[in-house]
Amino acid sequence: MRKIYLDHSATSPVRPEVAQVMWQFLTEKFGNPSSLHSFGREAKENLENARNQVANAINSQANEIIFTSGGTEADNMAILGVAGRYADKGRHIITSAIEHHAVLHTCQNLEKQGFKVTYLPVDEYGIISMDDLQKALTPETILITIMHANNEVGSIQPIAQVGALARERAIIFHTDAVQSLGKLPIDVQKMNIDLLSASGHKIYGPKGVGFLYARKGVRLSSLVYGGAQERKHRAGTENMPGIMGLGKAVELVMGEMATEMPREAKLRDDLIKGLQERITHVKLNGHPTQRLAGNVNLSYEYVEGESILLALDMAGIAASSGSACTSGSIDPSHVLLAMGLSHEVAHGSVRMTLGRDNTEEDIQYVLEVLPPIVERFRKMSPLGQ
Ligand code: PLP
């Protein structure tokens, strides 16, 4: 059976070039970067090369990159790290209602410890308002954490404007760039970003590795205690195969961003238009243009998104409803609800996220397969007839 992967925002396949680099660091180049002998020195040199590859992608200094176990840890490190070090300056944090749970649950946990958190609302397209942000600022605000691009609907936030405002007020600005690295240009200097989280497995790198960029001068309390690795920010022997794979993946994804993103955006638009032409009562979730190149999130009214997913899976097409982390839960997506969708319409949402392996033929196949699926379910539903 033909198999089409349309869930690149959940995870992406590791590139052969990346796997090759990782294999070397699992086998002959197994040294510990903390060792003083030649094996250790070689590992240390490679570790610093990977750090440079990552720093180049976001215009930071290499010594501002801290390798982590992924996006979740980087988000935790940023938020808990700032809360731990700056609580004496204030105990107020501003975020948005549509952040990934790695940010939301961390903030909710801080609320239990006496911090105040403002969850900014979003408009119908999933975008925050700068006006709301301005109004939410208080003399107690120590951190603004707003994601660059949303994992479910692909909406892109005005992070350069957020960064400018935060810098003007001397408030630390963190952005979760897990979904945007390699897809949107990022310049931490120009965008006034103090902290930025990213992950390897969304950019054709390995799972379980990511990084936090922390601007020089921003102090963070540690999550993990032990050795002096990562400038004492993250103790523990470095995940060399993962880090080397991440470095390579970042370099490759940056090198093709200028050609690959317009290609994916064309496929995305063909898919959205094609489905809207073939199926009635379809709603595009997210902004029509201010969205990630590969993101297609549509609600099919009178049908359950989960039913569509299962039928697509049987036809060899892998998609998702809401974010991968919330699938399996019966609650509708917090992102779609924050955008004002009713529970019914939110339940009818299906996300397809494109990647570098997808082609025009894949889109045509989805356009053949999906409309009859929706039609069949609607015939069975009392509301859809
Ligand atoms: N932040 C966003 C926006 C994400 O989409 C994800 C993964 O889905 C994460 C954080 C978590 O990253 P990781 O899977 O590397 O922990």
Coordinates of C-alpha atoms and ligand atoms in Angstrom, one line a residue:
M1 CA 0.0 0.0 0.0
R2 CA 1.1 3.5 -0.7
K3 CA 2.3 5.3 2.5
I4 CA 2.3 9.0 2.8
Y5 CA 3.6 10.8 5.9
L6 CA 1.9 14.1 6.7
D7 CA 2.7 14.5 10.3
H8 CA 6.1 16.3 10.2
S9 CA 5.2 18.7 13.1
A10 CA 4.9 15.6 15.3
T11 CA 8.3 14.3 14.2
S12 CA 10.3 13.9 11.0
P13 CA 12.5 11.1 9.6
V14 CA 16.2 11.4 10.3
R15 CA 18.2 12.2 7.2
P16 CA 20.7 9.6 6.1
E17 CA 23.6 12.1 6.4
V18 CA 22.5 12.8 10.0
A19 CA 22.3 9.1 10.8
Q20 CA 25.8 8.6 9.3
V21 CA 27.3 11.2 11.6
M22 CA 25.5 9.8 14.6
W23 CA 26.8 6.3 13.8
Q24 CA 30.4 7.5 13.9
F25 CA 29.8 9.0 17.4
L26 CA 28.2 5.7 18.6
T27 CA 31.1 3.6 17.4
E28 CA 34.7 4.7 16.7
K29 CA 34.4 8.3 18.0
F30 CA 33.0 7.3 21.4
G31 CA 35.1 9.6 23.6
N32 CA 33.8 11.6 26.5
P33 CA 34.4 15.4 25.9
S34 CA 35.5 15.8 29.6
S35 CA 38.4 13.4 29.2
L36 CA 41.9 14.9 28.8
H37 CA 43.3 12.2 26.4
S38 CA 43.0 12.2 22.6
F39 CA 39.6 10.5 22.5
G40 CA 38.2 13.1 24.8
R41 CA 39.9 16.0 23.0
E42 CA 38.5 14.8 19.7
A43 CA 35.0 14.6 21.2
K44 CA 35.3 18.1 22.7
E45 CA 36.4 19.5 19.4
N46 CA 33.4 18.0 17.7
L47 CA 31.0 19.1 20.4
E48 CA 32.2 22.6 19.9
N49 CA 31.8 22.3 16.1
A50 CA 28.1 21.2 16.6
R51 CA 27.6 24.2 18.9
N52 CA 28.9 26.5 16.2
Q53 CA 26.6 24.9 13.6
V54 CA 23.6 25.7 15.9
A55 CA 24.8 29.2 16.8
N56 CA 25.3 30.1 13.1
A57 CA 21.7 29.2 12.3
I58 CA 20.3 31.8 14.8
N59 CA 23.1 34.4 14.7
S60 CA 24.2 33.8 18.3
Q61 CA 27.6 33.1 19.9
A62 CA 28.5 29.5 20.3
N63 CA 28.9 29.9 24.0
E64 CA 25.3 30.9 24.3
I65 CA 24.0 27.5 23.3
I66 CA 23.2 24.9 25.9
F67 CA 22.4 21.4 24.6
T68 CA 19.4 19.7 26.2
S69 CA 17.3 16.5 25.9
G70 CA 14.9 18.3 23.5
G71 CA 12.4 21.1 23.3
T72 CA 10.5 20.3 26.5
E73 CA 13.7 20.5 28.6
A74 CA 14.7 23.7 26.9
D75 CA 11.4 25.3 27.7
N76 CA 11.5 24.1 31.3
M77 CA 15.1 25.3 31.6
A78 CA 14.2 28.8 30.3
I79 CA 11.1 29.3 32.4
L80 CA 12.1 27.6 35.6
G81 CA 15.6 29.0 35.2
V82 CA 14.4 32.6 35.0
A83 CA 11.8 32.1 37.8
G84 CA 14.5 30.7 40.0
R85 CA 17.0 33.5 39.5
Y86 CA 14.8 36.6 39.2
A87 CA 12.0 35.9 41.7
D88 CA 13.4 38.7 43.9
K89 CA 12.8 41.2 41.0
G90 CA 9.2 40.0 40.6
R91 CA 6.9 37.0 40.3
H92 CA 4.9 37.7 37.2
I93 CA 5.2 35.9 33.8
I94 CA 3.3 36.5 30.6
T95 CA 2.6 33.8 28.1
S96 CA -0.1 32.9 25.6
A97 CA -3.1 30.6 25.8
I98 CA -1.9 28.5 22.8
E99 CA 1.6 27.6 23.9
H100 CA 2.8 24.0 23.8
H101 CA 2.2 22.1 27.1
A102 CA 5.9 22.2 27.8
V103 CA 5.4 25.9 28.4
L104 CA 1.8 25.9 29.7
H105 CA 2.3 23.1 32.3
T106 CA 5.6 24.7 33.5
C107 CA 3.8 28.0 34.0
Q108 CA 0.9 26.3 35.8
N109 CA 3.4 24.6 38.1
L110 CA 4.9 28.0 38.9
E111 CA 1.5 29.4 39.8
K112 CA 1.3 26.7 42.5
Q113 CA 4.5 28.2 43.9
G114 CA 3.0 31.7 44.1
F115 CA 3.9 33.1 40.7
K116 CA 1.3 35.0 38.8
V117 CA 0.9 34.1 35.1
T118 CA -1.0 36.0 32.4
Y119 CA -2.2 33.8 29.5
L120 CA -2.7 36.2 26.6
P121 CA -5.7 35.4 24.4
V122 CA -5.4 35.0 20.7
D123 CA -7.6 36.2 17.8
E124 CA -9.6 33.8 15.5
Y125 CA -6.4 33.2 13.5
G126 CA -4.4 32.2 16.6
I127 CA -2.3 35.4 16.9
I128 CA -1.7 37.5 20.0
S129 CA -2.3 41.2 20.1
M130 CA 0.6 43.5 21.0
D131 CA -1.9 45.8 22.7
D132 CA -2.9 43.0 25.1
L133 CA 0.7 42.3 25.8
Q134 CA 1.4 46.0 26.6
K135 CA -1.6 46.0 28.9
A136 CA -0.5 42.8 30.7
L137 CA 3.0 44.2 31.7
T138 CA 3.4 45.1 35.3
P139 CA 6.5 46.2 37.3
E140 CA 6.6 42.6 38.6
T141 CA 6.9 41.0 35.1
I142 CA 10.2 39.1 34.8
L143 CA 9.5 37.0 31.8
I144 CA 7.6 37.0 28.5
T145 CA 7.4 33.6 26.8
I146 CA 5.6 33.5 23.5
M147 CA 6.1 30.8 20.9
H148 CA 7.4 31.7 17.4
A149 CA 5.1 29.4 15.4
N150 CA 2.2 27.2 16.7
N151 CA 2.5 23.4 16.4
E152 CA -1.2 22.8 15.7
V153 CA -2.3 25.6 13.4
G154 CA 1.0 27.0 12.3
S155 CA 0.2 30.6 13.1
I156 CA 3.2 32.9 13.4
Q157 CA 3.5 35.3 16.2
P158 CA 5.0 38.8 15.9
I159 CA 8.1 37.8 18.0
A160 CA 10.3 40.6 16.7
Q161 CA 7.8 43.1 18.1
V162 CA 7.5 41.2 21.3
G163 CA 11.3 41.2 21.6
A164 CA 11.6 44.9 21.0
L165 CA 9.0 45.7 23.7
A166 CA 10.6 43.3 26.1
R167 CA 14.1 44.8 25.6
E168 CA 12.7 48.3 26.0
R169 CA 11.2 47.3 29.4
A170 CA 14.3 45.2 30.4
I171 CA 12.1 42.1 30.6
I172 CA 13.5 38.7 29.6
F173 CA 12.0 37.3 26.4
H174 CA 11.9 33.6 25.7
T175 CA 10.5 32.0 22.5
D176 CA 9.7 28.4 21.8
A177 CA 11.0 28.0 18.3
V178 CA 10.6 24.2 18.1
Q179 CA 8.3 24.5 15.1
S180 CA 10.0 27.4 13.4
L181 CA 13.7 26.6 13.3
G182 CA 14.6 25.8 9.7
K183 CA 11.2 27.0 8.5
L184 CA 11.4 30.7 9.3
P185 CA 14.4 33.0 9.5
I186 CA 15.6 33.5 13.1
D187 CA 18.1 36.2 14.2
V188 CA 18.3 36.4 18.0
Q189 CA 20.1 39.7 17.9
K190 CA 17.8 41.5 15.5
M191 CA 14.7 40.0 17.1
N192 CA 15.9 40.8 20.7
I193 CA 15.5 37.2 21.8
D194 CA 17.0 36.4 25.2
L195 CA 16.1 32.7 25.4
L196 CA 15.1 30.3 22.5
S197 CA 14.2 26.6 22.6
A198 CA 14.5 24.2 19.7
S199 CA 14.5 20.5 19.1
G200 CA 16.3 18.0 16.8
H201 CA 13.5 15.7 15.7
K202 CA 11.3 18.3 14.0
I203 CA 14.2 19.1 11.6
Y204 CA 15.1 15.6 10.4
G205 CA 17.5 15.1 13.3
P206 CA 17.3 12.7 16.3
K207 CA 14.7 12.6 19.1
G208 CA 15.8 13.4 22.6
V209 CA 18.1 16.2 21.8
G210 CA 17.6 20.0 21.5
F211 CA 19.1 23.2 22.7
L212 CA 18.4 26.4 24.6
Y213 CA 20.0 29.6 23.4
A214 CA 20.6 31.8 26.5
R215 CA 21.9 35.3 25.7
K216 CA 25.1 36.2 27.6
G217 CA 24.1 38.0 30.8
V218 CA 20.8 36.1 31.3
R219 CA 21.2 34.1 34.5
L220 CA 19.4 30.8 34.9
S221 CA 19.1 28.5 37.9
S222 CA 19.9 24.8 37.0
L223 CA 17.4 22.0 36.6
V224 CA 20.0 19.2 36.9
Y225 CA 23.0 19.2 39.3
G226 CA 26.2 17.3 38.9
G227 CA 29.3 17.9 36.7
A228 CA 30.3 21.1 35.0
Q229 CA 29.1 20.3 31.5
E230 CA 27.4 22.9 29.4
R231 CA 29.0 25.8 31.4
K232 CA 27.4 24.3 34.5
H233 CA 23.9 24.8 33.1
R234 CA 23.3 21.2 32.5
A235 CA 25.2 18.5 34.3
G236 CA 25.7 15.1 32.8
T237 CA 27.9 13.6 30.0
E238 CA 26.8 15.1 26.7
N239 CA 24.7 13.0 24.3
M240 CA 27.4 13.1 21.7
P241 CA 25.6 11.1 18.9
G242 CA 22.5 13.2 19.4
I243 CA 24.3 16.5 19.5
M244 CA 26.4 15.7 16.5
G245 CA 23.2 14.6 14.6
L246 CA 21.5 17.8 15.7
G247 CA 24.3 20.0 14.5
K248 CA 24.3 18.3 11.1
A249 CA 20.5 18.5 10.8
V250 CA 20.5 22.2 11.6
E251 CA 23.2 22.9 9.0
L252 CA 21.3 21.0 6.3
V253 CA 17.9 22.4 7.1
M254 CA 19.2 26.0 7.0
G255 CA 21.0 25.3 3.7
E256 CA 17.7 24.4 2.0
M257 CA 15.2 26.7 3.8
A258 CA 15.1 29.3 1.0
T259 CA 14.1 26.7 -1.7
E260 CA 12.2 24.2 0.4
M261 CA 9.8 26.5 2.2
P262 CA 8.3 28.0 -1.0
R263 CA 8.0 24.5 -2.4
E264 CA 6.1 23.3 0.7
A265 CA 4.0 26.4 0.8
K266 CA 2.8 25.7 -2.7
L267 CA 1.9 22.1 -1.8
R268 CA 0.1 23.4 1.3
D269 CA -1.9 25.9 -0.7
D270 CA -2.8 23.3 -3.4
L271 CA -4.0 20.9 -0.6
I272 CA -6.1 23.5 1.2
K273 CA -7.6 24.8 -2.1
G274 CA -8.2 21.3 -3.4
L275 CA -10.0 20.1 -0.2
Q276 CA -12.1 23.3 0.0
E277 CA -13.2 22.8 -3.6
R278 CA -14.1 19.1 -3.0
I279 CA -15.7 19.2 0.4
T280 CA -18.4 21.5 1.8
H281 CA -18.4 22.9 5.4
V282 CA -14.7 22.9 5.8
K283 CA -13.0 25.6 7.9
L284 CA -9.3 26.5 7.7
N285 CA -7.9 26.8 11.2
G286 CA -5.1 29.3 11.6
H287 CA -4.1 32.4 9.6
P288 CA -4.4 32.1 5.8
T289 CA -1.0 33.5 5.1
Q290 CA 0.8 34.1 8.5
R291 CA 1.3 30.3 8.9
L292 CA 4.1 27.8 8.6
A293 CA 4.7 26.6 5.0
G294 CA 3.8 23.0 5.7
N295 CA 0.8 23.4 7.9
V296 CA -2.7 22.4 6.8
N297 CA -5.3 22.4 9.7
L298 CA -8.9 22.0 8.6
S299 CA -12.1 21.3 10.5
Y300 CA -14.6 19.1 8.8
E301 CA -18.0 20.0 10.3
Y302 CA -20.3 17.2 11.5
V303 CA -17.4 14.6 11.5
E304 CA -15.0 13.6 14.3
G305 CA -11.4 14.3 13.5
E306 CA -10.3 10.9 15.0
S307 CA -12.6 9.0 12.7
I308 CA -11.1 10.7 9.7
L309 CA -7.6 10.0 11.0
L310 CA -8.3 6.3 11.3
A311 CA -9.8 6.1 7.8
L312 CA -6.8 8.0 6.4
D313 CA -4.5 5.7 8.2
M314 CA -6.2 2.7 6.6
A315 CA -5.5 4.4 3.2
G316 CA -1.8 4.8 4.1
I317 CA -2.0 8.5 5.0
A318 CA -0.5 9.6 8.4
A319 CA -2.0 12.8 9.8
S320 CA -3.0 14.0 13.3
S321 CA -5.8 15.7 15.2
G322 CA -4.6 18.6 17.4
S323 CA -1.0 18.1 18.6
A324 CA 0.6 14.7 18.9
C325 CA 1.0 15.3 22.6
T326 CA -2.7 15.7 23.2
S327 CA -4.0 13.1 20.8
G328 CA -5.5 10.2 22.7
S329 CA -7.1 12.6 25.1
I330 CA -10.7 13.3 24.7
D331 CA -10.5 17.1 25.4
P332 CA -10.6 19.2 22.3
S333 CA -7.4 21.1 21.5
H334 CA -6.7 24.1 23.8
V335 CA -5.4 25.9 20.8
L336 CA -8.5 25.6 18.8
L337 CA -10.7 26.5 21.8
A338 CA -8.6 29.6 22.5
M339 CA -9.2 30.6 18.8
G340 CA -12.9 30.6 19.5
L341 CA -13.9 27.3 17.9
S342 CA -16.9 25.5 19.3
H343 CA -16.2 22.1 20.8
E344 CA -17.9 20.4 17.9
V345 CA -15.9 22.2 15.2
A346 CA -12.6 21.7 17.2
H347 CA -13.3 18.0 17.4
G348 CA -13.6 17.9 13.6
S349 CA -10.1 19.2 13.1
V350 CA -7.4 17.3 11.3
R351 CA -3.8 18.5 10.9
M352 CA -1.6 17.5 8.0
T353 CA 2.0 18.8 8.1
L354 CA 4.2 18.5 5.1
G355 CA 7.9 17.9 4.8
R356 CA 10.8 17.6 2.4
D357 CA 9.7 14.1 1.3
N358 CA 6.2 15.1 0.2
T359 CA 5.4 15.6 -3.5
E360 CA 2.6 16.9 -5.7
E361 CA 1.5 13.3 -6.2
D362 CA 1.0 12.9 -2.5
I363 CA -1.3 15.9 -2.5
Q364 CA -3.3 14.5 -5.4
Y365 CA -3.6 11.2 -3.6
V366 CA -5.0 13.0 -0.5
L367 CA -7.4 14.9 -2.7
E368 CA -8.7 11.6 -4.1
V369 CA -8.9 9.8 -0.8
L370 CA -10.2 12.3 1.7
P371 CA -13.4 13.7 0.2
P372 CA -15.2 10.3 0.0
I373 CA -14.1 9.6 3.6
V374 CA -15.8 12.8 4.8
E375 CA -18.8 12.1 2.7
R376 CA -19.2 8.6 4.1
F377 CA -19.0 9.7 7.7
R378 CA -21.4 12.6 7.1
K379 CA -24.0 10.2 5.7
M380 CA -23.7 8.2 8.9
S381 CA -24.0 11.3 11.1
P382 CA -27.5 12.6 12.0
L383 CA -26.1 16.1 11.9
G384 CA -24.3 15.8 8.5
Q385 CA -27.3 14.7 6.4
Ligands
PLP1 N1 7.4 23.0 21.8 C1 6.7 22.9 20.6 C2 6.0 24.0 20.0 C3 6.5 21.6 20.1 O1 5.8 21.4 19.0 C4 7.1 20.5 20.7 C5 6.9 19.1 20.2 O2 5.9 18.7 19.8 C6 7.9 20.7 21.9 C7 8.0 22.0 22.4 C8 8.5 19.6 22.6 O3 9.7 19.2 22.0 P1 10.4 17.8 22.3 O4 9.5 16.8 21.7 O5 11.8 17.9 21.7 O6 10.5 17.7 23.8

